[in-house]
PDB file of C-alpha atoms in Angstrom:
ATOM      1  CA  MET E  24       0.000   0.000   0.000  1.00  0.00           C
ATOM      2  CA  GLN E  25       1.393   3.404  -0.990  1.00  0.00           C
ATOM      3  CA  GLU E  26       1.689   5.964   1.781  1.00  0.00           C
ATOM      4  CA  THR E  27      -0.213   9.232   1.248  1.00  0.00           C
ATOM      5  CA  GLU E  28       2.129  12.150   0.542  1.00  0.00           C
ATOM      6  CA  LEU E  29       1.290  14.959   2.978  1.00  0.00           C
ATOM      7  CA  LEU E  30       2.169  18.587   2.275  1.00  0.00           C
ATOM      8  CA  ASP E  31       2.058  21.697   4.427  1.00  0.00           C
ATOM      9  CA  ILE E  32      -0.484  24.295   3.339  1.00  0.00           C
ATOM     10  CA  VAL E  33       1.057  27.753   3.695  1.00  0.00           C
ATOM     11  CA  ASN E  34       0.044  31.390   3.478  1.00  0.00           C
ATOM     12  CA  GLU E  35       1.746  33.786   1.050  1.00  0.00           C
ATOM     13  CA  ALA E  36       4.462  34.462   3.657  1.00  0.00           C
ATOM     14  CA  GLY E  37       5.306  30.738   3.693  1.00  0.00           C
ATOM     15  CA  GLU E  38       3.915  30.110   7.176  1.00  0.00           C
ATOM     16  CA  THR E  39       2.287  26.719   7.707  1.00  0.00           C
ATOM     17  CA  ILE E  40      -1.470  26.992   8.221  1.00  0.00           C
ATOM     18  CA  GLY E  41      -2.567  23.407   7.575  1.00  0.00           C
ATOM     19  CA  VAL E  42      -1.821  20.017   6.030  1.00  0.00           C
ATOM     20  CA  ALA E  43      -3.303  18.313   2.950  1.00  0.00           C
ATOM     21  CA  SER E  44      -2.581  15.317   0.748  1.00  0.00           C
ATOM     22  CA  ARG E  45      -0.886  15.611  -2.636  1.00  0.00           C
ATOM     23  CA  GLY E  46      -4.170  14.639  -4.268  1.00  0.00           C
ATOM     24  CA  GLU E  47      -6.014  17.426  -2.481  1.00  0.00           C
ATOM     25  CA  VAL E  48      -3.524  20.159  -3.467  1.00  0.00           C
ATOM     26  CA  HIS E  49      -3.482  18.999  -7.103  1.00  0.00           C
ATOM     27  CA  GLY E  50      -7.196  19.545  -7.398  1.00  0.00           C
ATOM     28  CA  ASN E  51      -7.751  22.708  -5.395  1.00  0.00           C
ATOM     29  CA  ASN E  52      -5.876  25.859  -6.381  1.00  0.00           C
ATOM     30  CA  SER E  53      -6.839  27.553  -3.115  1.00  0.00           C
ATOM     31  CA  LEU E  54      -4.379  25.261  -1.264  1.00  0.00           C
ATOM     32  CA  LEU E  55      -0.985  26.990  -1.502  1.00  0.00           C
ATOM     33  CA  HIS E  56       1.881  24.539  -0.929  1.00  0.00           C
ATOM     34  CA  ARG E  57       5.680  24.814  -1.016  1.00  0.00           C
ATOM     35  CA  VAL E  58       7.768  23.581  -3.932  1.00  0.00           C
ATOM     36  CA  VAL E  59      11.518  23.654  -4.613  1.00  0.00           C
ATOM     37  CA  HIS E  60      13.081  24.110  -8.043  1.00  0.00           C
ATOM     38  CA  ALA E  61      16.751  23.903  -8.944  1.00  0.00           C
ATOM     39  CA  LEU E  62      18.054  25.272 -12.204  1.00  0.00           C
ATOM     40  CA  VAL E  63      21.130  23.098 -12.675  1.00  0.00           C
ATOM     41  CA  PHE E  64      23.783  24.256 -15.125  1.00  0.00           C
ATOM     42  CA  ASP E  65      26.649  22.184 -16.498  1.00  0.00           C
ATOM     43  CA  ALA E  66      30.274  23.325 -16.700  1.00  0.00           C
ATOM     44  CA  THR E  67      29.690  24.915 -20.139  1.00  0.00           C
ATOM     45  CA  GLY E  68      26.720  26.984 -18.940  1.00  0.00           C
ATOM     46  CA  ASN E  69      23.982  24.849 -20.485  1.00  0.00           C
ATOM     47  CA  LEU E  70      20.785  24.474 -18.474  1.00  0.00           C
ATOM     48  CA  ILE E  71      20.098  20.828 -17.681  1.00  0.00           C
ATOM     49  CA  LEU E  72      16.442  19.962 -18.256  1.00  0.00           C
ATOM     50  CA  GLN E  73      14.542  16.755 -17.609  1.00  0.00           C
ATOM     51  CA  LYS E  74      11.932  15.256 -19.904  1.00  0.00           C
ATOM     52  CA  ARG E  75       9.099  14.131 -17.647  1.00  0.00           C
ATOM     53  CA  SER E  76       7.963  10.528 -17.872  1.00  0.00           C
ATOM     54  CA  THR E  77       4.851   9.967 -19.947  1.00  0.00           C
ATOM     55  CA  THR E  78       3.342   8.306 -16.842  1.00  0.00           C
ATOM     56  CA  LYS E  79       3.426  11.527 -14.748  1.00  0.00           C
ATOM     57  CA  ASP E  80       0.055  13.051 -13.834  1.00  0.00           C
ATOM     58  CA  VAL E  81       1.241  16.632 -14.473  1.00  0.00           C
ATOM     59  CA  ALA E  82       2.855  17.624 -17.823  1.00  0.00           C
ATOM     60  CA  PRO E  83       3.681  14.091 -19.041  1.00  0.00           C
ATOM     61  CA  GLY E  84       6.359  13.957 -21.750  1.00  0.00           C
ATOM     62  CA  LYS E  85       7.240  17.652 -21.422  1.00  0.00           C
ATOM     63  CA  TRP E  86      10.698  19.130 -20.824  1.00  0.00           C
ATOM     64  CA  ASP E  87      10.814  20.620 -17.353  1.00  0.00           C
ATOM     65  CA  THR E  88      12.930  22.362 -14.727  1.00  0.00           C
ATOM     66  CA  SER E  89      16.177  20.550 -13.859  1.00  0.00           C
ATOM     67  CA  VAL E  90      14.824  19.557 -10.449  1.00  0.00           C
ATOM     68  CA  GLY E  91      11.428  20.196  -8.951  1.00  0.00           C
ATOM     69  CA  GLY E  92       9.377  18.748  -6.173  1.00  0.00           C
ATOM     70  CA  HIS E  93       7.139  19.242  -3.206  1.00  0.00           C
ATOM     71  CA  VAL E  94       8.376  20.175   0.241  1.00  0.00           C
ATOM     72  CA  ASP E  95       6.930  17.381   2.379  1.00  0.00           C
ATOM     73  CA  HIS E  96       4.959  17.986   5.571  1.00  0.00           C
ATOM     74  CA  GLY E  97       7.373  19.117   8.308  1.00  0.00           C
ATOM     75  CA  GLU E  98      10.373  19.250   5.943  1.00  0.00           C
ATOM     76  CA  THR E  99      12.615  22.301   5.490  1.00  0.00           C
ATOM     77  CA  ILE E 100      13.095  23.823   2.055  1.00  0.00           C
ATOM     78  CA  GLU E 101      16.834  23.021   2.122  1.00  0.00           C
ATOM     79  CA  VAL E 102      16.262  19.364   3.026  1.00  0.00           C
ATOM     80  CA  ALA E 103      13.600  19.058   0.302  1.00  0.00           C
ATOM     81  CA  LEU E 104      15.965  20.579  -2.274  1.00  0.00           C
ATOM     82  CA  SER E 105      18.778  18.158  -1.411  1.00  0.00           C
ATOM     83  CA  ARG E 106      16.358  15.216  -1.440  1.00  0.00           C
ATOM     84  CA  GLU E 107      14.890  16.150  -4.821  1.00  0.00           C
ATOM     85  CA  MET E 108      18.333  16.731  -6.397  1.00  0.00           C
ATOM     86  CA  ARG E 109      19.449  13.304  -5.202  1.00  0.00           C
ATOM     87  CA  GLU E 110      16.202  11.491  -6.119  1.00  0.00           C
ATOM     88  CA  GLU E 111      15.750  13.017  -9.577  1.00  0.00           C
ATOM     89  CA  LEU E 112      19.282  13.529 -10.936  1.00  0.00           C
ATOM     90  CA  GLY E 113      21.506  11.608  -8.511  1.00  0.00           C
ATOM     91  CA  ILE E 114      23.233  14.856  -7.487  1.00  0.00           C
ATOM     92  CA  VAL E 115      24.552  15.268  -3.953  1.00  0.00           C
ATOM     93  CA  PRO E 116      25.468  18.975  -3.828  1.00  0.00           C
ATOM     94  CA  ASP E 117      29.086  19.659  -2.835  1.00  0.00           C
ATOM     95  CA  LYS E 118      28.129  23.260  -2.044  1.00  0.00           C
ATOM     96  CA  GLN E 119      24.895  24.983  -1.035  1.00  0.00           C
ATOM     97  CA  PRO E 120      22.761  25.858  -4.081  1.00  0.00           C
ATOM     98  CA  GLN E 121      22.090  29.608  -4.385  1.00  0.00           C
ATOM     99  CA  LEU E 122      18.538  30.779  -3.627  1.00  0.00           C
ATOM    100  CA  MET E 123      17.620  33.166  -6.428  1.00  0.00           C
ATOM    101  CA  TYR E 124      13.970  34.034  -5.774  1.00  0.00           C
ATOM    102  CA  SER E 125      10.588  32.804  -4.543  1.00  0.00           C
ATOM    103  CA  TYR E 126       7.207  33.351  -6.192  1.00  0.00           C
ATOM    104  CA  ILE E 127       3.647  32.071  -6.304  1.00  0.00           C
ATOM    105  CA  HIS E 128       2.658  30.032  -9.361  1.00  0.00           C
ATOM    106  CA  ARG E 129      -1.095  29.515  -9.811  1.00  0.00           C
ATOM    107  CA  ASN E 130      -2.975  27.640 -12.475  1.00  0.00           C
ATOM    108  CA  SER E 131      -6.395  26.011 -12.779  1.00  0.00           C
ATOM    109  CA  TYR E 132      -5.541  22.999 -10.593  1.00  0.00           C
ATOM    110  CA  GLU E 133      -2.918  24.096  -8.024  1.00  0.00           C
ATOM    111  CA  SER E 134      -1.097  26.961  -6.298  1.00  0.00           C
ATOM    112  CA  GLU E 135       2.589  26.665  -5.458  1.00  0.00           C
ATOM    113  CA  LEU E 136       4.951  28.803  -3.399  1.00  0.00           C
ATOM    114  CA  VAL E 137       8.080  28.098  -5.444  1.00  0.00           C
ATOM    115  CA  HIS E 138      11.613  28.546  -4.078  1.00  0.00           C
ATOM    116  CA  THR E 139      14.094  28.564  -6.983  1.00  0.00           C
ATOM    117  CA  TYR E 140      17.786  27.785  -6.585  1.00  0.00           C
ATOM    118  CA  ARG E 141      20.734  27.797  -8.970  1.00  0.00           C
ATOM    119  CA  TYR E 142      23.435  25.127  -8.942  1.00  0.00           C
ATOM    120  CA  THR E 143      26.387  24.344 -11.214  1.00  0.00           C
ATOM    121  CA  HIS E 144      27.143  20.631 -11.509  1.00  0.00           C
ATOM    122  CA  THR E 145      30.313  19.298 -13.094  1.00  0.00           C
ATOM    123  CA  GLY E 146      29.875  15.603 -12.309  1.00  0.00           C
ATOM    124  CA  THR E 147      27.797  12.848 -13.811  1.00  0.00           C
ATOM    125  CA  ILE E 148      24.018  12.648 -13.724  1.00  0.00           C
ATOM    126  CA  ASP E 149      22.239   9.423 -12.833  1.00  0.00           C
ATOM    127  CA  PHE E 150      18.585  10.328 -13.317  1.00  0.00           C
ATOM    128  CA  ASN E 151      15.535   8.503 -11.969  1.00  0.00           C
ATOM    129  CA  ARG E 152      14.210   6.524 -14.938  1.00  0.00           C
ATOM    130  CA  ASP E 153      10.857   5.950 -13.210  1.00  0.00           C
ATOM    131  CA  GLU E 154      10.098   9.693 -13.248  1.00  0.00           C
ATOM    132  CA  ILE E 155      12.279  11.011 -16.083  1.00  0.00           C
ATOM    133  CA  ASP E 156      12.602   9.811 -19.684  1.00  0.00           C
ATOM    134  CA  GLU E 157      15.642  11.886 -20.672  1.00  0.00           C
ATOM    135  CA  VAL E 158      18.038  14.574 -19.419  1.00  0.00           C
ATOM    136  CA  ARG E 159      20.106  16.947 -21.530  1.00  0.00           C
ATOM    137  CA  GLY E 160      21.730  20.368 -21.535  1.00  0.00           C
ATOM    138  CA  TRP E 161      20.110  23.263 -23.397  1.00  0.00           C
ATOM    139  CA  SER E 162      21.662  26.625 -24.203  1.00  0.00           C
ATOM    140  CA  LEU E 163      19.568  29.545 -22.969  1.00  0.00           C
ATOM    141  CA  GLN E 164      19.074  30.600 -26.592  1.00  0.00           C
ATOM    142  CA  GLU E 165      17.842  27.122 -27.527  1.00  0.00           C
ATOM    143  CA  VAL E 166      15.269  27.276 -24.718  1.00  0.00           C
ATOM    144  CA  ARG E 167      14.226  30.807 -25.759  1.00  0.00           C
ATOM    145  CA  THR E 168      13.742  29.672 -29.371  1.00  0.00           C
ATOM    146  CA  ASN E 169      11.516  26.758 -28.330  1.00  0.00           C
ATOM    147  CA  LEU E 170       9.220  28.563 -25.881  1.00  0.00           C
ATOM    148  CA  ASN E 171       5.478  28.404 -26.637  1.00  0.00           C
ATOM    149  CA  ASN E 172       5.734  25.443 -29.020  1.00  0.00           C
ATOM    150  CA  GLY E 173       4.526  22.674 -26.691  1.00  0.00           C
ATOM    151  CA  LEU E 174       7.931  21.207 -25.807  1.00  0.00           C
ATOM    152  CA  PHE E 175       8.074  22.548 -22.247  1.00  0.00           C
ATOM    153  CA  SER E 176       5.781  22.312 -19.242  1.00  0.00           C
ATOM    154  CA  ASP E 177       3.813  25.473 -18.493  1.00  0.00           C
ATOM    155  CA  ASN E 178       5.518  25.636 -15.094  1.00  0.00           C
ATOM    156  CA  PHE E 179       8.971  25.557 -16.707  1.00  0.00           C
ATOM    157  CA  GLU E 180       8.088  28.267 -19.225  1.00  0.00           C
ATOM    158  CA  ASP E 181       6.960  30.475 -16.324  1.00  0.00           C
ATOM    159  CA  GLU E 182      10.132  29.596 -14.400  1.00  0.00           C
ATOM    160  CA  PHE E 183      12.406  30.311 -17.370  1.00  0.00           C
ATOM    161  CA  ARG E 184      10.896  33.758 -17.984  1.00  0.00           C
ATOM    162  CA  ARG E 185      11.374  34.609 -14.309  1.00  0.00           C
ATOM    163  CA  TYR E 186      14.973  33.391 -14.440  1.00  0.00           C
ATOM    164  CA  MET E 187      15.753  35.489 -17.528  1.00  0.00           C
ATOM    165  CA  GLU E 188      14.335  38.597 -15.808  1.00  0.00           C
ATOM    166  CA  PHE E 189      16.256  37.784 -12.612  1.00  0.00           C
ATOM    167  CA  LYS E 190      19.603  37.227 -14.338  1.00  0.00           C
ATOM    168  CA  ASP E 191      19.269  40.515 -16.255  1.00  0.00           C
ATOM    169  CA  ILE E 192      18.771  42.579 -13.075  1.00  0.00           C
TER     170      ILE E 192
END
């Protein structure tokens, strides 16, 4: 029997105000929950993206943020980030990833308080083949050229635009 994934429900300041299951937050966009993203770059400056498994319930088969996942109930953002980096790409950070920004992402089925980090990885990647079909590096120009053509998840396209604004500040 699979254990129910519990997530903290938070207010816009990130303070915990309740608890709900993953299924509940993915069907009710009034339940704001915390998410971590890592934009992982390789040694040449390419952005590493993952192609989501076609079995995923959200954005199957779409190219997505390097690392992304829920912050579990009672878990810190930093612990969640390390866990997701290890689980998805097999990366154990040798230095603390840099927090770039946080924002609220809302769509028709969920609301996320996203904490986005940047990390440069020079080692190998051993991705989780149950969740990810493929991983590869993309130049920022290559991503820019392919926006709005159905290749990327909506969440990643939102994330990428925010990153481009952030890096140009």
